[in-house]
């Protein structure tokens, strides 16, 4: 499995720095966060930003493996949902034009008024979603997936807090509703650990069997019901060995992304995460022989 550095981990640094760090530490590829091309998805910025990232990456010998999107497919207004579909398709177009074959992100944001987006994860997202809202999101994803398939780009739905796809079970339900072969799943157990105990157990992967394409490796602690990401990938409540052991048996998962979302200097966390990934995959291989 090939290691990928998530540029979001270096969100407070310019893209040139991200790629220099990736090259210096021999990361073969990065996941390009929208923080590094345009978080608001202006059309020109998306096209130019992704193209520039790919050009700069080539100069450093680092591939842009995938680029991120985000969208509010839960918007009550149909015209607004159409706008978000167009924005997601902008990322697809820019990726297709630059040889990137995967987009990854979240489209089903749903946060209750008065709730903290960074604390009340169990009360947001899928806990709030009505059948109508789920259908809205599924319809939007079906349109984006169809558009992307025509351009040989896959669309990954990341298990992400504050969305209708905030657990593996809710992501499986969404993909069943969308019913499109070009939709795949990015697993991120640390994102869901505070929402439900089931998502700490890699057996939950069975709910999305055949649809998993990518994995985010990080870890977290749960403090008073809230998630604390200021830990190394080897520490916290997620047993990443067991997840990687299960993923090693899925041929479609060829990349593992090391991410850091906590406070402080991200550089040593990324270095430690990369080493942890390599050590763990070596142990997994030993265990299988």
Short mmCIF file of N, CA, C and O in Angstrom, two decimals, residues 130-206:
data_model
loop_
_atom_site.label_atom_id
_atom_site.label_comp_id
_atom_site.label_asym_id
_atom_site.label_seq_id
_atom_site.Cartn_x
_atom_site.Cartn_y
_atom_site.Cartn_z
N UNK A 130 -33.39 13.54 7.78
CA UNK A 130 -34.68 12.98 7.42
C UNK A 130 -34.53 12.15 6.15
O UNK A 130 -33.53 12.25 5.44
N UNK A 131 -35.54 11.35 5.85
CA UNK A 131 -35.50 10.57 4.62
C UNK A 131 -35.43 11.48 3.39
O UNK A 131 -34.76 11.16 2.40
N UNK A 132 -36.11 12.62 3.46
CA UNK A 132 -36.10 13.57 2.35
C UNK A 132 -34.69 14.13 2.15
O UNK A 132 -34.19 14.21 1.01
N UNK A 133 -34.04 14.51 3.24
CA UNK A 133 -32.68 15.05 3.13
C UNK A 133 -31.70 14.02 2.60
O UNK A 133 -30.83 14.33 1.77
N UNK A 134 -31.84 12.78 3.05
CA UNK A 134 -30.97 11.72 2.54
C UNK A 134 -31.18 11.52 1.04
O UNK A 134 -30.21 11.30 0.30
N UNK A 135 -32.41 11.63 0.59
CA UNK A 135 -32.68 11.48 -0.83
C UNK A 135 -32.08 12.63 -1.63
O UNK A 135 -31.56 12.43 -2.73
N UNK A 136 -32.14 13.85 -1.07
CA UNK A 136 -31.50 14.99 -1.73
C UNK A 136 -30.02 14.71 -1.95
O UNK A 136 -29.48 14.91 -3.04
N UNK A 137 -29.36 14.28 -0.86
CA UNK A 137 -27.92 14.03 -0.94
C UNK A 137 -27.62 12.91 -1.92
O UNK A 137 -26.70 13.01 -2.74
N UNK A 138 -28.40 11.84 -1.86
CA UNK A 138 -28.20 10.71 -2.77
C UNK A 138 -28.36 11.14 -4.23
O UNK A 138 -27.58 10.75 -5.10
N UNK A 139 -29.39 11.94 -4.50
CA UNK A 139 -29.62 12.41 -5.87
C UNK A 139 -28.45 13.25 -6.37
O UNK A 139 -28.01 13.10 -7.52
N UNK A 140 -27.95 14.13 -5.51
CA UNK A 140 -26.81 14.97 -5.90
C UNK A 140 -25.58 14.12 -6.16
O UNK A 140 -24.87 14.33 -7.16
N UNK A 141 -25.33 13.16 -5.28
CA UNK A 141 -24.16 12.30 -5.48
C UNK A 141 -24.30 11.47 -6.75
O UNK A 141 -23.31 11.23 -7.46
N UNK A 142 -25.51 11.03 -7.06
CA UNK A 142 -25.71 10.27 -8.30
C UNK A 142 -25.36 11.11 -9.51
O UNK A 142 -24.70 10.64 -10.45
N UNK A 143 -25.73 12.38 -9.48
CA UNK A 143 -25.41 13.27 -10.61
C UNK A 143 -23.91 13.51 -10.72
O UNK A 143 -23.35 13.47 -11.84
N UNK A 144 -23.26 13.75 -9.60
CA UNK A 144 -21.81 13.98 -9.63
C UNK A 144 -21.08 12.72 -10.08
O UNK A 144 -20.14 12.76 -10.88
N UNK A 145 -21.52 11.56 -9.57
CA UNK A 145 -20.87 10.30 -9.93
C UNK A 145 -21.03 10.00 -11.41
O UNK A 145 -20.10 9.51 -12.06
N UNK A 146 -22.20 10.29 -11.96
CA UNK A 146 -22.42 10.07 -13.39
C UNK A 146 -21.52 10.98 -14.22
O UNK A 146 -20.88 10.54 -15.19
N UNK A 147 -21.45 12.25 -13.83
CA UNK A 147 -20.60 13.21 -14.52
C UNK A 147 -19.14 12.78 -14.45
O UNK A 147 -18.41 12.80 -15.45
N UNK A 148 -18.70 12.34 -13.27
CA UNK A 148 -17.30 11.95 -13.07
C UNK A 148 -16.96 10.68 -13.84
O UNK A 148 -15.86 10.55 -14.39
N UNK A 149 -17.89 9.74 -13.88
CA UNK A 149 -17.64 8.48 -14.58
C UNK A 149 -17.35 8.72 -16.06
O UNK A 149 -16.52 8.03 -16.66
N UNK A 150 -18.02 9.71 -16.64
CA UNK A 150 -17.79 10.04 -18.05
C UNK A 150 -16.40 10.60 -18.28
O UNK A 150 -15.93 10.67 -19.42
N UNK A 151 -15.74 11.00 -17.19
CA UNK A 151 -14.40 11.59 -17.27
C UNK A 151 -13.35 10.71 -16.60
O UNK A 151 -12.23 11.15 -16.32
N UNK A 152 -13.72 9.46 -16.31
CA UNK A 152 -12.80 8.48 -15.70
C UNK A 152 -12.27 8.93 -14.35
O UNK A 152 -11.10 8.69 -14.00
N UNK A 153 -13.12 9.58 -13.58
CA UNK A 153 -12.78 10.01 -12.23
C UNK A 153 -13.76 9.36 -11.25
O UNK A 153 -14.97 9.40 -11.47
N UNK A 154 -13.23 8.74 -10.20
CA UNK A 154 -14.08 8.15 -9.17
C UNK A 154 -14.41 9.20 -8.11
O UNK A 154 -13.61 10.10 -7.84
N UNK A 155 -15.56 9.04 -7.47
CA UNK A 155 -16.01 9.96 -6.43
C UNK A 155 -16.04 9.21 -5.10
O UNK A 155 -16.82 8.27 -4.92
N UNK A 156 -15.19 9.62 -4.18
CA UNK A 156 -15.15 8.99 -2.86
C UNK A 156 -15.97 9.81 -1.86
O UNK A 156 -15.88 11.04 -1.83
N UNK A 157 -16.75 9.11 -1.06
CA UNK A 157 -17.52 9.71 0.02
C UNK A 157 -16.80 9.37 1.31
O UNK A 157 -16.69 8.20 1.69
N UNK A 158 -16.27 10.38 1.99
CA UNK A 158 -15.50 10.16 3.21
C UNK A 158 -16.42 10.08 4.42
O UNK A 158 -17.34 10.89 4.57
N UNK A 159 -16.17 9.11 5.28
CA UNK A 159 -16.86 9.07 6.58
C UNK A 159 -16.39 10.29 7.36
O UNK A 159 -15.22 10.38 7.75
N UNK A 160 -17.31 11.24 7.55
CA UNK A 160 -16.90 12.55 8.06
C UNK A 160 -17.94 13.09 9.03
O UNK A 160 -19.14 13.03 8.76
N UNK A 161 -17.51 13.65 10.18
CA UNK A 161 -18.46 14.19 11.15
C UNK A 161 -19.27 15.35 10.60
O UNK A 161 -18.84 16.04 9.65
N UNK A 162 -20.44 15.56 11.17
CA UNK A 162 -21.35 16.65 10.80
C UNK A 162 -21.94 16.48 9.40
O UNK A 162 -22.42 17.43 8.81
N UNK A 163 -21.90 15.26 8.89
CA UNK A 163 -22.53 14.97 7.60
C UNK A 163 -23.50 13.80 7.77
O UNK A 163 -23.46 13.07 8.78
N UNK A 164 -24.34 13.60 6.76
CA UNK A 164 -25.25 12.46 6.80
C UNK A 164 -24.50 11.15 6.59
O UNK A 164 -25.06 10.06 6.78
N UNK A 165 -23.22 11.23 6.20
CA UNK A 165 -22.37 10.05 6.06
C UNK A 165 -21.25 10.10 7.12
O UNK A 165 -20.07 10.01 6.81
N UNK A 166 -21.66 10.24 8.39
CA UNK A 166 -20.70 10.40 9.48
C UNK A 166 -20.30 9.09 10.14
O UNK A 166 -19.42 9.08 11.02
N UNK A 167 -20.90 8.00 9.76
CA UNK A 167 -20.51 6.67 10.23
C UNK A 167 -20.46 5.75 9.01
O UNK A 167 -20.97 6.09 7.94
N UNK A 168 -19.88 4.57 9.18
CA UNK A 168 -19.85 3.64 8.06
C UNK A 168 -21.27 3.20 7.71
O UNK A 168 -21.62 3.08 6.53
N UNK A 169 -22.10 2.97 8.73
CA UNK A 169 -23.47 2.53 8.47
C UNK A 169 -24.26 3.59 7.70
O UNK A 169 -24.99 3.27 6.74
N UNK A 170 -24.12 4.85 8.08
CA UNK A 170 -24.86 5.90 7.38
C UNK A 170 -24.31 6.12 5.97
O UNK A 170 -25.05 6.46 5.04
N UNK A 171 -23.00 5.92 5.80
CA UNK A 171 -22.41 6.02 4.46
C UNK A 171 -22.92 4.90 3.57
O UNK A 171 -23.24 5.11 2.39
N UNK A 172 -23.02 3.70 4.12
CA UNK A 172 -23.55 2.57 3.36
C UNK A 172 -24.99 2.84 2.93
O UNK A 172 -25.37 2.54 1.78
N UNK A 173 -25.78 3.41 3.84
CA UNK A 173 -27.16 3.72 3.49
C UNK A 173 -27.23 4.73 2.36
O UNK A 173 -28.02 4.60 1.42
N UNK A 174 -26.38 5.76 2.43
CA UNK A 174 -26.37 6.79 1.39
C UNK A 174 -25.99 6.19 0.04
O UNK A 174 -26.63 6.48 -0.98
N UNK A 175 -24.95 5.36 0.01
CA UNK A 175 -24.54 4.77 -1.25
C UNK A 175 -25.60 3.83 -1.82
O UNK A 175 -25.76 3.74 -3.04
N UNK A 176 -26.32 3.15 -0.94
CA UNK A 176 -27.42 2.31 -1.41
C UNK A 176 -28.50 3.17 -2.08
O UNK A 176 -29.07 2.78 -3.12
N UNK A 177 -28.78 4.34 -1.50
CA UNK A 177 -29.78 5.23 -2.08
C UNK A 177 -29.30 5.82 -3.40
O UNK A 177 -30.07 5.94 -4.36
N UNK A 178 -28.04 6.21 -3.45
CA UNK A 178 -27.49 6.82 -4.67
C UNK A 178 -27.38 5.79 -5.79
O UNK A 178 -27.60 6.11 -6.96
N UNK A 179 -27.01 4.59 -5.44
CA UNK A 179 -27.00 3.45 -6.36
C UNK A 179 -26.22 3.78 -7.64
O UNK A 179 -26.77 3.80 -8.74
N UNK A 180 -24.92 4.04 -7.45
CA UNK A 180 -24.07 4.32 -8.62
C UNK A 180 -22.72 3.65 -8.41
O UNK A 180 -22.08 3.82 -7.36
N UNK A 181 -22.28 2.92 -9.42
CA UNK A 181 -21.02 2.16 -9.30
C UNK A 181 -19.80 3.05 -9.18
O UNK A 181 -18.73 2.58 -8.79
N UNK A 182 -19.91 4.33 -9.52
CA UNK A 182 -18.75 5.22 -9.48
C UNK A 182 -18.58 5.92 -8.14
O UNK A 182 -17.73 6.79 -8.00
N UNK A 183 -19.39 5.55 -7.16
CA UNK A 183 -19.23 6.06 -5.80
C UNK A 183 -18.48 5.04 -4.96
O UNK A 183 -18.85 3.86 -4.92
N UNK A 184 -17.42 5.49 -4.29
CA UNK A 184 -16.63 4.63 -3.42
C UNK A 184 -16.54 5.27 -2.04
O UNK A 184 -17.03 6.38 -1.82
N UNK A 185 -15.92 4.56 -1.10
CA UNK A 185 -15.89 5.01 0.30
C UNK A 185 -14.45 5.24 0.75
O UNK A 185 -13.55 4.44 0.48
N UNK A 186 -14.25 6.36 1.45
CA UNK A 186 -13.02 6.61 2.19
C UNK A 186 -13.31 6.40 3.67
O UNK A 186 -14.12 7.12 4.26
N UNK A 187 -12.68 5.41 4.25
CA UNK A 187 -12.86 5.12 5.67
C UNK A 187 -11.96 6.02 6.50
O UNK A 187 -10.82 6.28 6.13
N UNK A 188 -12.49 6.48 7.63
CA UNK A 188 -11.71 7.29 8.56
C UNK A 188 -12.27 7.04 9.96
O UNK A 188 -13.12 7.78 10.45
N UNK A 189 -11.83 5.95 10.61
CA UNK A 189 -12.43 5.59 11.90
C UNK A 189 -12.27 6.64 12.98
O UNK A 189 -13.14 6.76 13.85
N UNK A 190 -11.20 7.43 12.94
CA UNK A 190 -11.04 8.47 13.96
C UNK A 190 -12.12 9.55 13.82
O UNK A 190 -12.48 10.20 14.80
N UNK A 191 -12.62 9.75 12.60
CA UNK A 191 -13.69 10.72 12.39
C UNK A 191 -15.00 10.29 13.02
O UNK A 191 -15.87 11.12 13.29
N UNK A 192 -15.18 8.98 13.20
CA UNK A 192 -16.47 8.47 13.66
C UNK A 192 -16.42 7.89 15.07
O UNK A 192 -17.46 7.50 15.61
N UNK A 193 -15.24 7.84 15.66
CA UNK A 193 -15.08 7.15 16.95
C UNK A 193 -15.96 7.73 18.05
O UNK A 193 -16.45 7.01 18.92
N UNK A 194 -16.17 9.05 18.02
CA UNK A 194 -16.99 9.70 19.06
C UNK A 194 -18.47 9.59 18.77
O UNK A 194 -19.30 9.90 19.64
N UNK A 195 -18.83 9.17 17.57
CA UNK A 195 -20.24 9.13 17.17
C UNK A 195 -20.87 7.79 17.51
O UNK A 195 -22.03 7.73 17.95
N UNK A 196 -20.13 6.71 17.33
CA UNK A 196 -20.68 5.40 17.64
C UNK A 196 -19.60 4.36 17.87
O UNK A 196 -18.56 4.37 17.19
N UNK A 197 -19.83 3.48 18.81
CA UNK A 197 -18.85 2.46 19.16
C UNK A 197 -18.61 1.50 17.99
O UNK A 197 -17.51 0.95 17.84
N UNK A 198 -19.61 1.28 17.15
CA UNK A 198 -19.45 0.35 16.03
C UNK A 198 -18.31 0.75 15.12
O UNK A 198 -17.64 -0.10 14.53
N UNK A 199 -18.07 2.06 15.00
CA UNK A 199 -17.04 2.54 14.08
C UNK A 199 -15.64 2.44 14.64
O UNK A 199 -14.68 2.82 13.97
N UNK A 200 -15.49 1.90 15.84
CA UNK A 200 -14.16 1.60 16.35
C UNK A 200 -13.74 0.17 15.98
O UNK A 200 -12.60 -0.22 16.19
N UNK A 201 -14.67 -0.61 15.45
CA UNK A 201 -14.44 -2.01 15.14
C UNK A 201 -14.34 -2.18 13.63
O UNK A 201 -15.30 -1.89 12.90
N UNK A 202 -13.18 -2.64 13.11
CA UNK A 202 -13.03 -2.76 11.66
C UNK A 202 -13.99 -3.75 11.01
O UNK A 202 -14.14 -3.75 9.78
N UNK A 203 -14.70 -4.55 11.80
CA UNK A 203 -15.71 -5.44 11.22
C UNK A 203 -16.81 -4.64 10.52
O UNK A 203 -17.50 -5.17 9.64
N UNK A 204 -16.94 -3.36 10.87
CA UNK A 204 -17.95 -2.51 10.25
C UNK A 204 -17.67 -2.31 8.75
O UNK A 204 -18.58 -1.93 7.99
N UNK A 205 -16.45 -2.59 8.33
CA UNK A 205 -16.11 -2.49 6.91
C UNK A 205 -17.04 -3.37 6.07
O UNK A 205 -17.33 -3.05 4.91
N UNK A 206 -17.53 -4.45 6.65
CA UNK A 206 -18.39 -5.37 5.90
C UNK A 206 -19.63 -4.67 5.35
O UNK A 206 -20.20 -5.11 4.34
#
